[in-house]
mmCIF file of C-alpha atoms in Angstrom:
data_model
loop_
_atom_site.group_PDB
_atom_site.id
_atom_site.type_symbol
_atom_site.label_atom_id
_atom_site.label_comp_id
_atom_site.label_asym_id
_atom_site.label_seq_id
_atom_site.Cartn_x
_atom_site.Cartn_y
_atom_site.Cartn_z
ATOM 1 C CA UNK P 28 -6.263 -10.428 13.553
ATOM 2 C CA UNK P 29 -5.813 -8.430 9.771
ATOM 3 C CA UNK P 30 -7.712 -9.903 7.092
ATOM 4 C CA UNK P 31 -6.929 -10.071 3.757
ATOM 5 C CA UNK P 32 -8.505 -7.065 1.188
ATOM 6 C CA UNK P 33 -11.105 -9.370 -1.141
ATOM 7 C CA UNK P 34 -10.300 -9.524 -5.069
ATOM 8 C CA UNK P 35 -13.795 -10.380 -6.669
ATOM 9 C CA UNK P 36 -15.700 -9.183 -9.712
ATOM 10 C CA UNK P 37 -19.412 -8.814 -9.835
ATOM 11 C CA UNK P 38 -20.325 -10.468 -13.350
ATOM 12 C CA UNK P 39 -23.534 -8.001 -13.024
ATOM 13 C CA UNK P 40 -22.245 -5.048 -12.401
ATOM 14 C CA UNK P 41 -19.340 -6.330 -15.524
ATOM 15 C CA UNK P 42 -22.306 -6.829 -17.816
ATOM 16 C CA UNK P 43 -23.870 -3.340 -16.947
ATOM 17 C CA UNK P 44 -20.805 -1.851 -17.319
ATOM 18 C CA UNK P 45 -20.245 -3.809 -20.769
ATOM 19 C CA UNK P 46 -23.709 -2.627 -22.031
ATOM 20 C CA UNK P 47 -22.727 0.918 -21.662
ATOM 21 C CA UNK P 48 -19.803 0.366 -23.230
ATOM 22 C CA UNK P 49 -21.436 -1.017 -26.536
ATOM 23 C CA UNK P 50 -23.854 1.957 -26.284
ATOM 24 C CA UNK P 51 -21.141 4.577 -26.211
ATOM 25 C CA UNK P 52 -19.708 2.978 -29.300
ATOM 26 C CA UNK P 53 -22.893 3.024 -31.276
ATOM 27 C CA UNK P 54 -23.491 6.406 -30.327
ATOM 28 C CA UNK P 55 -19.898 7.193 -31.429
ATOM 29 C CA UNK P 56 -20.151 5.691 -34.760
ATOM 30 C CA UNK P 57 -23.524 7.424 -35.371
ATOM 31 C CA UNK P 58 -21.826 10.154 -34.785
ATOM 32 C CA UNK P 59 -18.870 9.602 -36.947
ATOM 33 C CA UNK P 60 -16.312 10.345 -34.164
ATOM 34 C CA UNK P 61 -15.139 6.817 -32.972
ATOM 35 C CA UNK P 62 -11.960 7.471 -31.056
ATOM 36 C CA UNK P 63 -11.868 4.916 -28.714
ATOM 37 C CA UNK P 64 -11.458 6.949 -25.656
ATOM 38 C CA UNK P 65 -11.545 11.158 -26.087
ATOM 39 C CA UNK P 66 -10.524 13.909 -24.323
ATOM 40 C CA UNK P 67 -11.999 14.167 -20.664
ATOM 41 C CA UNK P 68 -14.958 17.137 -21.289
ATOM 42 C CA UNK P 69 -13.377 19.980 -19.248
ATOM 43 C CA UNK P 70 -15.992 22.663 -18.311
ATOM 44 C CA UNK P 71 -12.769 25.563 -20.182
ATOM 45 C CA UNK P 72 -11.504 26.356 -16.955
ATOM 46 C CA UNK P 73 -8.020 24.735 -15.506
ATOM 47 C CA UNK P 74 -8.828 24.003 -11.904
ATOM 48 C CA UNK P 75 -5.225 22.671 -10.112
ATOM 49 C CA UNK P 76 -4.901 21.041 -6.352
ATOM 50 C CA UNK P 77 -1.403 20.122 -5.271
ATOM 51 C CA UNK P 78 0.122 16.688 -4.580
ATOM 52 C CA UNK P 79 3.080 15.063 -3.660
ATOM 53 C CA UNK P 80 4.054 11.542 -4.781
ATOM 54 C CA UNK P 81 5.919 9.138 -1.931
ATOM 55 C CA UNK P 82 8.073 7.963 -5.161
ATOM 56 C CA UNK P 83 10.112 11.508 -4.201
ATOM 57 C CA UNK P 84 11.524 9.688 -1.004
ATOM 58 C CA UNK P 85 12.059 6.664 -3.126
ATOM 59 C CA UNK P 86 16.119 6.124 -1.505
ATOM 60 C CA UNK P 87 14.506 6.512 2.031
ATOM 61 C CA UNK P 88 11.174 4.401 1.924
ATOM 62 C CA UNK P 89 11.257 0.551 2.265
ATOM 63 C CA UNK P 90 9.521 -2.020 -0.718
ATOM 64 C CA UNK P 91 7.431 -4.627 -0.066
ATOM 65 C CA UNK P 92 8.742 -4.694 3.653
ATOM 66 C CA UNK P 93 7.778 -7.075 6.756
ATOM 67 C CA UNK P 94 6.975 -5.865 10.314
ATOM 68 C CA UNK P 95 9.911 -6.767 11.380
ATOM 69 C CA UNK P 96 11.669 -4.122 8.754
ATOM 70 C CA UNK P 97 9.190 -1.344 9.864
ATOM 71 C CA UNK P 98 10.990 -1.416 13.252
ATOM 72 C CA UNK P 99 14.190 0.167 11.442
ATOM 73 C CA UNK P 100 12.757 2.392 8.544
ATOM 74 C CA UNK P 101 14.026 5.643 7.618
ATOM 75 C CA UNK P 102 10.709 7.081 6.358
ATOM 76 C CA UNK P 103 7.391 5.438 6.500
ATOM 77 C CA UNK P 104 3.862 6.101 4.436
ATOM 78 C CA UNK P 105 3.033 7.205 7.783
ATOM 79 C CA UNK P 106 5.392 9.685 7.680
ATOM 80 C CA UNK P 107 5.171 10.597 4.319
ATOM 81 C CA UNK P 108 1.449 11.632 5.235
ATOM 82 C CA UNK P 109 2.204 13.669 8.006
ATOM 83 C CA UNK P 110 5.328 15.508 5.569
ATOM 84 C CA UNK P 111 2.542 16.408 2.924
ATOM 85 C CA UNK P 112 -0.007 18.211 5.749
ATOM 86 C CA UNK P 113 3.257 19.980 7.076
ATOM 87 C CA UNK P 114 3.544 21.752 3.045
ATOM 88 C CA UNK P 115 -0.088 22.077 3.903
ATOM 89 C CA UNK P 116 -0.598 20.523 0.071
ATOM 90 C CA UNK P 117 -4.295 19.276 -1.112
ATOM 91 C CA UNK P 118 -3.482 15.546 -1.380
ATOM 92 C CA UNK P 119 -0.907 12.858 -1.184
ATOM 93 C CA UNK P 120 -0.036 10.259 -3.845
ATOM 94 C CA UNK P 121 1.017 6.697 -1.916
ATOM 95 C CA UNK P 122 2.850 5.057 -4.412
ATOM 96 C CA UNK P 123 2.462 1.004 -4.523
ATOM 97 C CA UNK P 124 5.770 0.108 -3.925
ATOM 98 C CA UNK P 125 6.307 1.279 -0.401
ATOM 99 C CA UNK P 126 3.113 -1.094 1.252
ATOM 100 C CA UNK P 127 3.878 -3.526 2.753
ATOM 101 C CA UNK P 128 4.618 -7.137 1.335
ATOM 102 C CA UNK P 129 1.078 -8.168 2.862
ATOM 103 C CA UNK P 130 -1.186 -5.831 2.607
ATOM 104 C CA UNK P 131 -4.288 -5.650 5.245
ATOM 105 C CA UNK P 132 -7.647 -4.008 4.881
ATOM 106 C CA UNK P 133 -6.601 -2.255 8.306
ATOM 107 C CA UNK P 134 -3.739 -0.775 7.228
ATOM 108 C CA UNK P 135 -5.601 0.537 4.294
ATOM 109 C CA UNK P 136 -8.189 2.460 6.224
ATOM 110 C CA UNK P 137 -5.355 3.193 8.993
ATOM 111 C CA UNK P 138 -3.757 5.709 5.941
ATOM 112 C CA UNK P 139 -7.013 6.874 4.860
ATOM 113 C CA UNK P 140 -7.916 7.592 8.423
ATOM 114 C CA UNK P 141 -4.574 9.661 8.760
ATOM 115 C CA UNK P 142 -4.875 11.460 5.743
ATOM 116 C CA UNK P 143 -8.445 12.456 6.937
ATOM 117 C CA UNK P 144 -7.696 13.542 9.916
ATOM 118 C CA UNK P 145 -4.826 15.892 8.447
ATOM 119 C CA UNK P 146 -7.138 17.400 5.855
ATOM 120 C CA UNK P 147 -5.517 15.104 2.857
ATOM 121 C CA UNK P 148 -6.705 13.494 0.220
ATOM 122 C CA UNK P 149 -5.074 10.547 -1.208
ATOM 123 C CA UNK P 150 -4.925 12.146 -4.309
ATOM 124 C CA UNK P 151 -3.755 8.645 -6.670
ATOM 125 C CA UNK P 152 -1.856 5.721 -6.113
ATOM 126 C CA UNK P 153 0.825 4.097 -8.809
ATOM 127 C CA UNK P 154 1.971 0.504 -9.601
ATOM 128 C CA UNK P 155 4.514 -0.768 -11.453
ATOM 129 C CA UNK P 156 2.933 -3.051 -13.992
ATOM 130 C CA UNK P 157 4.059 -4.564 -17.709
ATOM 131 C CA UNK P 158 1.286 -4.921 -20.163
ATOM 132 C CA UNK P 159 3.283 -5.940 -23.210
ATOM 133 C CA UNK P 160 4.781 -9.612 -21.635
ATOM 134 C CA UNK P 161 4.207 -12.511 -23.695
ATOM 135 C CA UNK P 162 3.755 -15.152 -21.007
ATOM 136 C CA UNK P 163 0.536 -15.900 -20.169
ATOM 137 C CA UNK P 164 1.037 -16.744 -16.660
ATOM 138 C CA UNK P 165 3.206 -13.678 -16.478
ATOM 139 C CA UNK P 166 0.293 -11.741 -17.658
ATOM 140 C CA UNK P 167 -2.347 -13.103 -15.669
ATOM 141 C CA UNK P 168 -0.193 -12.171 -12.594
ATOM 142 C CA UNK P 169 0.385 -8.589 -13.940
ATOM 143 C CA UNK P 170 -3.719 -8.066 -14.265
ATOM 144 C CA UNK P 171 -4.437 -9.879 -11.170
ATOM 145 C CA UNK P 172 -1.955 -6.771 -9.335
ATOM 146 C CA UNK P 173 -3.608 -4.938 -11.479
ATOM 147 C CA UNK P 174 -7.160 -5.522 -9.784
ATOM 148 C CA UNK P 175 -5.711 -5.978 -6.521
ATOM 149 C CA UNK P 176 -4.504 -2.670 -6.595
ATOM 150 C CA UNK P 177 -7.853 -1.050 -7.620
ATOM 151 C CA UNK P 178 -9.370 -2.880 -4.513
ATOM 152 C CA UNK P 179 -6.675 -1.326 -2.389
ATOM 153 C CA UNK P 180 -7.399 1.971 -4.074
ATOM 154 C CA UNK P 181 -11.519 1.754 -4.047
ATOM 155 C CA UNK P 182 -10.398 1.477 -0.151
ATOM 156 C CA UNK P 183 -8.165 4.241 0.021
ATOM 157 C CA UNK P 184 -10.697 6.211 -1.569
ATOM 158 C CA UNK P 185 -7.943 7.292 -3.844
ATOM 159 C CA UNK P 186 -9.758 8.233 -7.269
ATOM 160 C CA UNK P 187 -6.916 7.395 -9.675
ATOM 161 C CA UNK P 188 -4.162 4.391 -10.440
ATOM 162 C CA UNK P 189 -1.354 5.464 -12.772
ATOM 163 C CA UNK P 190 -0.462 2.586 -14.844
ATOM 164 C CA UNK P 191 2.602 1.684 -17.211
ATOM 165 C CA UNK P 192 2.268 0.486 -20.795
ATOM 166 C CA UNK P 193 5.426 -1.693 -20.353
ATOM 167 C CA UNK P 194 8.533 -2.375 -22.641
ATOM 168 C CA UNK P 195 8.297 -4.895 -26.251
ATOM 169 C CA UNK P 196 9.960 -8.108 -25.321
ATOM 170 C CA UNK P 197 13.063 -8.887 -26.702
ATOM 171 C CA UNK P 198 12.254 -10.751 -30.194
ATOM 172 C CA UNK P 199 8.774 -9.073 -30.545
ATOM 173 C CA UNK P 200 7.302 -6.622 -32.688
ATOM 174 C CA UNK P 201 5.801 -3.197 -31.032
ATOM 175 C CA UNK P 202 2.520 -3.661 -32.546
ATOM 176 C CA UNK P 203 2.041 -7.304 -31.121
ATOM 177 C CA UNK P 204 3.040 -5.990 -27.418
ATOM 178 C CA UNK P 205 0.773 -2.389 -27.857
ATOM 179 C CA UNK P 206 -2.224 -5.685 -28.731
ATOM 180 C CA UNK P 207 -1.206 -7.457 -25.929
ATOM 181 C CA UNK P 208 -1.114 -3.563 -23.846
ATOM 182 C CA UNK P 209 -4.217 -2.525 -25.133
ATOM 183 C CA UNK P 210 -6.153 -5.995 -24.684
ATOM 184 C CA UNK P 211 -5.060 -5.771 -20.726
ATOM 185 C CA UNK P 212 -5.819 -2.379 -20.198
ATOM 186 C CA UNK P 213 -9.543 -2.877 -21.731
ATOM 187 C CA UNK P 214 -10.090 -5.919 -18.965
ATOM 188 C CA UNK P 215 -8.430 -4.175 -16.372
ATOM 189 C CA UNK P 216 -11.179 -0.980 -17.209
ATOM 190 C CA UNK P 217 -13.891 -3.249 -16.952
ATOM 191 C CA UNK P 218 -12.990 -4.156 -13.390
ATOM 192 C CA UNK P 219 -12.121 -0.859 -12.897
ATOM 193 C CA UNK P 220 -15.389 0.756 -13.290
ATOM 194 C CA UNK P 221 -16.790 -1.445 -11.292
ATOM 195 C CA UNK P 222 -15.398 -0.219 -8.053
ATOM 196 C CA UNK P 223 -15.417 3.904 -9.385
ATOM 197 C CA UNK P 224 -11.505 3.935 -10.070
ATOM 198 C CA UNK P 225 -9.715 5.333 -12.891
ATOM 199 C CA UNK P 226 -6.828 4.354 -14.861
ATOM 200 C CA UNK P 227 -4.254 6.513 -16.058
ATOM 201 C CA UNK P 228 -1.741 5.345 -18.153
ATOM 202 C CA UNK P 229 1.666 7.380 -18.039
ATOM 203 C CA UNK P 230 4.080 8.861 -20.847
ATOM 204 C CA UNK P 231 6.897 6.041 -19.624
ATOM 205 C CA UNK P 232 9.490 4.793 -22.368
ATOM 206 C CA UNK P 233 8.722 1.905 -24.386
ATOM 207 C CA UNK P 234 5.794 2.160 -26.359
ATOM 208 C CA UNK P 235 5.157 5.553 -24.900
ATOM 209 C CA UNK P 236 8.705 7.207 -25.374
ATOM 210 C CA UNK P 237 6.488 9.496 -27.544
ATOM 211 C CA UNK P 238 3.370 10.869 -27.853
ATOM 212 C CA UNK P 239 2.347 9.339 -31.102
ATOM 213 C CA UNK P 240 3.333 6.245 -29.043
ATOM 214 C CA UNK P 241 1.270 6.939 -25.902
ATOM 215 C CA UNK P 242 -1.899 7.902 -28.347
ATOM 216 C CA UNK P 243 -1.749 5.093 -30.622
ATOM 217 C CA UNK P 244 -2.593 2.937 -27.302
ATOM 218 C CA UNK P 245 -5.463 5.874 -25.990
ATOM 219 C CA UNK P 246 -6.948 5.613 -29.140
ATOM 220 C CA UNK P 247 -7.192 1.866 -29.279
ATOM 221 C CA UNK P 248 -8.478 1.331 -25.792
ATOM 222 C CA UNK P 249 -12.223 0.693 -25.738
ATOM 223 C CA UNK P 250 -14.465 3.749 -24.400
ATOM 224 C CA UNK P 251 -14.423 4.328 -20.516
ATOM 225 C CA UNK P 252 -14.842 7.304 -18.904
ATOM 226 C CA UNK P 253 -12.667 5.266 -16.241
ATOM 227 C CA UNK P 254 -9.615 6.050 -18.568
ATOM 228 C CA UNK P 255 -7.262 8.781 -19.639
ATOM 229 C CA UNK P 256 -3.726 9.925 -19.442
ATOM 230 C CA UNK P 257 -1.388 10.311 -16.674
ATOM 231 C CA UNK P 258 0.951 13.398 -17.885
ATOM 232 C CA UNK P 259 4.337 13.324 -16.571
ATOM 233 C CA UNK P 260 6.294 16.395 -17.458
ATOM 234 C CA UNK P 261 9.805 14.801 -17.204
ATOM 235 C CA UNK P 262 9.251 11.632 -18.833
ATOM 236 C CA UNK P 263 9.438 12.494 -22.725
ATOM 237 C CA UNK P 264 13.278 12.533 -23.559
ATOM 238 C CA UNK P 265 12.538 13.996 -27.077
ATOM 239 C CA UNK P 266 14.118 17.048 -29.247
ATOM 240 C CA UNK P 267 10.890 19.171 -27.924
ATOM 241 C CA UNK P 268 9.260 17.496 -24.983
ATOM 242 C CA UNK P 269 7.079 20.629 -23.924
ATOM 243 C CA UNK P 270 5.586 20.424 -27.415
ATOM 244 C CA UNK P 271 5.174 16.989 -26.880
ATOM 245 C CA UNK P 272 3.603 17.733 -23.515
ATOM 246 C CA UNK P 273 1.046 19.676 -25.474
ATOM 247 C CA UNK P 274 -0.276 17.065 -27.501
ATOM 248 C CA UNK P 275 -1.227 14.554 -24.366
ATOM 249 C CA UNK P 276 -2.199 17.341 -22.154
ATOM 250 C CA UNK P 277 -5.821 17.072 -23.065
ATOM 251 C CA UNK P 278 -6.071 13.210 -22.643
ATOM 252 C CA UNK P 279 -4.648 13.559 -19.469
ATOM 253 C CA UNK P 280 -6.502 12.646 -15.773
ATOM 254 C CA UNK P 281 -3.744 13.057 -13.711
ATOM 255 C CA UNK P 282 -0.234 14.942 -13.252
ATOM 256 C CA UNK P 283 3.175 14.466 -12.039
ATOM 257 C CA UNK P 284 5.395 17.020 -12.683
ATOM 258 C CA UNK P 285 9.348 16.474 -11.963
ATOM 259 C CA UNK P 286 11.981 19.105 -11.629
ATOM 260 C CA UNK P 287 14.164 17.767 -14.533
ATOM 261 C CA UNK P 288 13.730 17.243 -18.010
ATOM 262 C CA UNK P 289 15.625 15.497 -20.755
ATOM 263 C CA UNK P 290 15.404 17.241 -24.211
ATOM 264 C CA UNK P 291 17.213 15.287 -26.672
ATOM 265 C CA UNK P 292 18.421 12.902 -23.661
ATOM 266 C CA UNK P 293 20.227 15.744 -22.079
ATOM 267 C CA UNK P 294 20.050 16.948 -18.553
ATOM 268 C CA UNK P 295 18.332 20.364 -17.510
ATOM 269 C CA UNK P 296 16.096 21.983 -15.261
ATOM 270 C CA UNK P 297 12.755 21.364 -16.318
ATOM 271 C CA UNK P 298 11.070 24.703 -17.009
ATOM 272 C CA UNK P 299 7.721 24.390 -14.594
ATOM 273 C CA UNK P 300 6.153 27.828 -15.614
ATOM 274 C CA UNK P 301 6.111 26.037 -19.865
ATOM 275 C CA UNK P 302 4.858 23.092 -18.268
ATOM 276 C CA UNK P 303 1.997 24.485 -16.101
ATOM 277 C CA UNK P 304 0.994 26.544 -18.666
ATOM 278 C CA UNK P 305 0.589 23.525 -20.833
ATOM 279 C CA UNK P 306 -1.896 21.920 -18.417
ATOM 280 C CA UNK P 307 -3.538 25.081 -18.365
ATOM 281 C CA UNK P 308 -3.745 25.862 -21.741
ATOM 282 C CA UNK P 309 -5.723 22.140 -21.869
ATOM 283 C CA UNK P 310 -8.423 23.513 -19.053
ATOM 284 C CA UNK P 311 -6.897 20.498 -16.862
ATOM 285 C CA UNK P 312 -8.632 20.293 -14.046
ATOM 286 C CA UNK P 313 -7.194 17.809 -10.909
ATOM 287 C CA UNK P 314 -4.094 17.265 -9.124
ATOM 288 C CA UNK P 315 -0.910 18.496 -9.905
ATOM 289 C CA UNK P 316 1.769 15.734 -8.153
ATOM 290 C CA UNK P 317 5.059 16.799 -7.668
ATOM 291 C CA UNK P 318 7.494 13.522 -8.254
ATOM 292 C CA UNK P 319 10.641 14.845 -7.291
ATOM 293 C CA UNK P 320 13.291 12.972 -8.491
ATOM 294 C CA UNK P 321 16.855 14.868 -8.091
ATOM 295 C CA UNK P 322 19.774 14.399 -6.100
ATOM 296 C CA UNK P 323 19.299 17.197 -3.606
ATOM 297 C CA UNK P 324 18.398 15.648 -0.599
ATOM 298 C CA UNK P 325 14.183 15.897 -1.095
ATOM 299 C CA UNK P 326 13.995 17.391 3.177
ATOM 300 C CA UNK P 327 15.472 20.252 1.890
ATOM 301 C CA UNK P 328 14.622 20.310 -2.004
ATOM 302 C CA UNK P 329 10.819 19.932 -2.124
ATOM 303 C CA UNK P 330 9.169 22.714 0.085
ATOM 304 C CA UNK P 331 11.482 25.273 -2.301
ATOM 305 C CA UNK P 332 9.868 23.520 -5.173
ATOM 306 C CA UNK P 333 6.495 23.138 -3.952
ATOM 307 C CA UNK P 334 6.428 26.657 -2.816
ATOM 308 C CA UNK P 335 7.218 27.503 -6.564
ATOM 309 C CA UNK P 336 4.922 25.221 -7.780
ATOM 310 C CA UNK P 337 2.264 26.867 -5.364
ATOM 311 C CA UNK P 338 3.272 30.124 -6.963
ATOM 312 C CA UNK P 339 2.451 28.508 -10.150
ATOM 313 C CA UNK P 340 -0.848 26.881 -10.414
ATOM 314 C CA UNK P 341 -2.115 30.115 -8.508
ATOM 315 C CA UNK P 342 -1.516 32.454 -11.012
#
């Protein structure tokens, strides 16, 4: 018989955790540097491992399924797994939405286990969450994912959720919903650091079409060295989105890098020599995801891209 993965909060360990908080703010404002959560130190050396996200077999992988789906899948997380040792990559990012609709302790360990024994780590996972809704019960529901999925991840022994800011609701001002963002994001941190996993929040429309945008809400959230941002290089559809890039580069805790970009809204091949160079030029030092994303069937597509991308970070 599975059992259900526990959802609880140890009001000690919250307290701690909230006592260091108030401690790095004092020592900030003593300082007279209170940004409310800096740059990760980096030791001025760019260190990259390579990753692939399941999200680039998104048409063949099945959502929230049953058992009685898994019979008939295309592609599995199973599979997926077993793909990313074949590249011989560094990690593997198991995206939320492909786990099942009840999720088990076993299975958990079952894909840890796997990835183990393939010489993988699971390099992040990703959910799907809104910050900015209005409803209260709404919101509850998105922060109780929220911690469900950093139990599922504390489990995984995956060292990183990337997290959306969400969209402003129809009616609704942008600086009520980045409140209503920012507010969630702080109590999701504080259960956050109590099981060791990070947030990363990603460059995803809405309030974070831009990078003034995605810092407003960095610079808002309360100190944690559980938090930082989640840079994904095809995600800014501005006139310059490599010097855009640039400027969240050095917040950022994790990567996903896509094959196609959107300058200006328009279409092209994203340019992945710029955009490593970026993440170099910021002494980032983790996992660089590939999230592929384009029409090519991904079989064929992503070893040609990952062997360029191997190319890349090497140099």
């Amino acid at each position: 018989m599975t059992s259900p993965v526990p959802s609880t909060t140890s009001r000690s360990t919250r307290r701690e955790w909230l006592c260091g908080s108030l401690a790095a703010v004092s020592a900030a404002a003593l300082s007279g540097n209170l940004f409310a959560a800096p740059p990760p130190q980096r030791n001025g050396k760019h260190h990259f491992k390579l990753s692939l996200a399941a999200y680039s077999f998104n048409r063949m992988l099945l959502k929230a399924w049953t058992p009685e789906q898994l019979a008939e899948a295309q592609f599995t997380l199973e599979k997926f797994i077993d793909f990313c040792a074949e590249q011989n990559l560094d990690g593997c990012e198991l995206t939320a939405y492909y786990f099942p609709k009840d999720v088990t302790t076993e299975y958990l360990l079952s894909l840890k286990e796997r990835a183990f024994r393939l010489g993988l780590d699971i390099s992040g996972t990703a959910i799907g969450n809104n910050f900015c809704v209005s409803d209260p019960a709404e919101r509850a529901k998105q922060l109780e994912m929220t911690r469900q999925w950093i139990d599922y991840s504390a489990i995984l022994g995956a060292p990183v959720i990337r997290i959306f800011a969400g969209n402003v609701p129809k009616g609704e001002s942008e600086d009520a919903a980045r409140e209503r963002c920012v507010s969630a994001i702080n109590e999701s941190l504080q259960y956050a650091a109590t099981k060791g996993v990070c947030l990363a929040l990603e460059n995803h429309g809405g309030i974070t079409a831009t990078p003034e945008q995605l810092l407003k809400i960095v610079e808002a959230v309360e100190p944690s060295p559980w938090f930082g941002v989640n840079f994904d290089g095809g995600n800014f559809r501005t006139e310059d989105p490599y010097a855009d890039l640039a400027k969240i580069a050095p917040y950022s805790i994790n990567s996903q890098l896509k094959v196609e970009m959107y300058p200006g809204g328009k279409k092209e091949a994203a340019d992945l020599a710029r955009v490593v160079q970026i993440l170099k030029d910021a002494h980032y030092r983790g996992f660089v995801t590939l999230e592929y994303e384009a029409a090519e069937d991904p079989f064929t597509a992503i070893p040609e891209h990952l062997a360029k991308l191997r190319t890349l970070v090497s140099a």
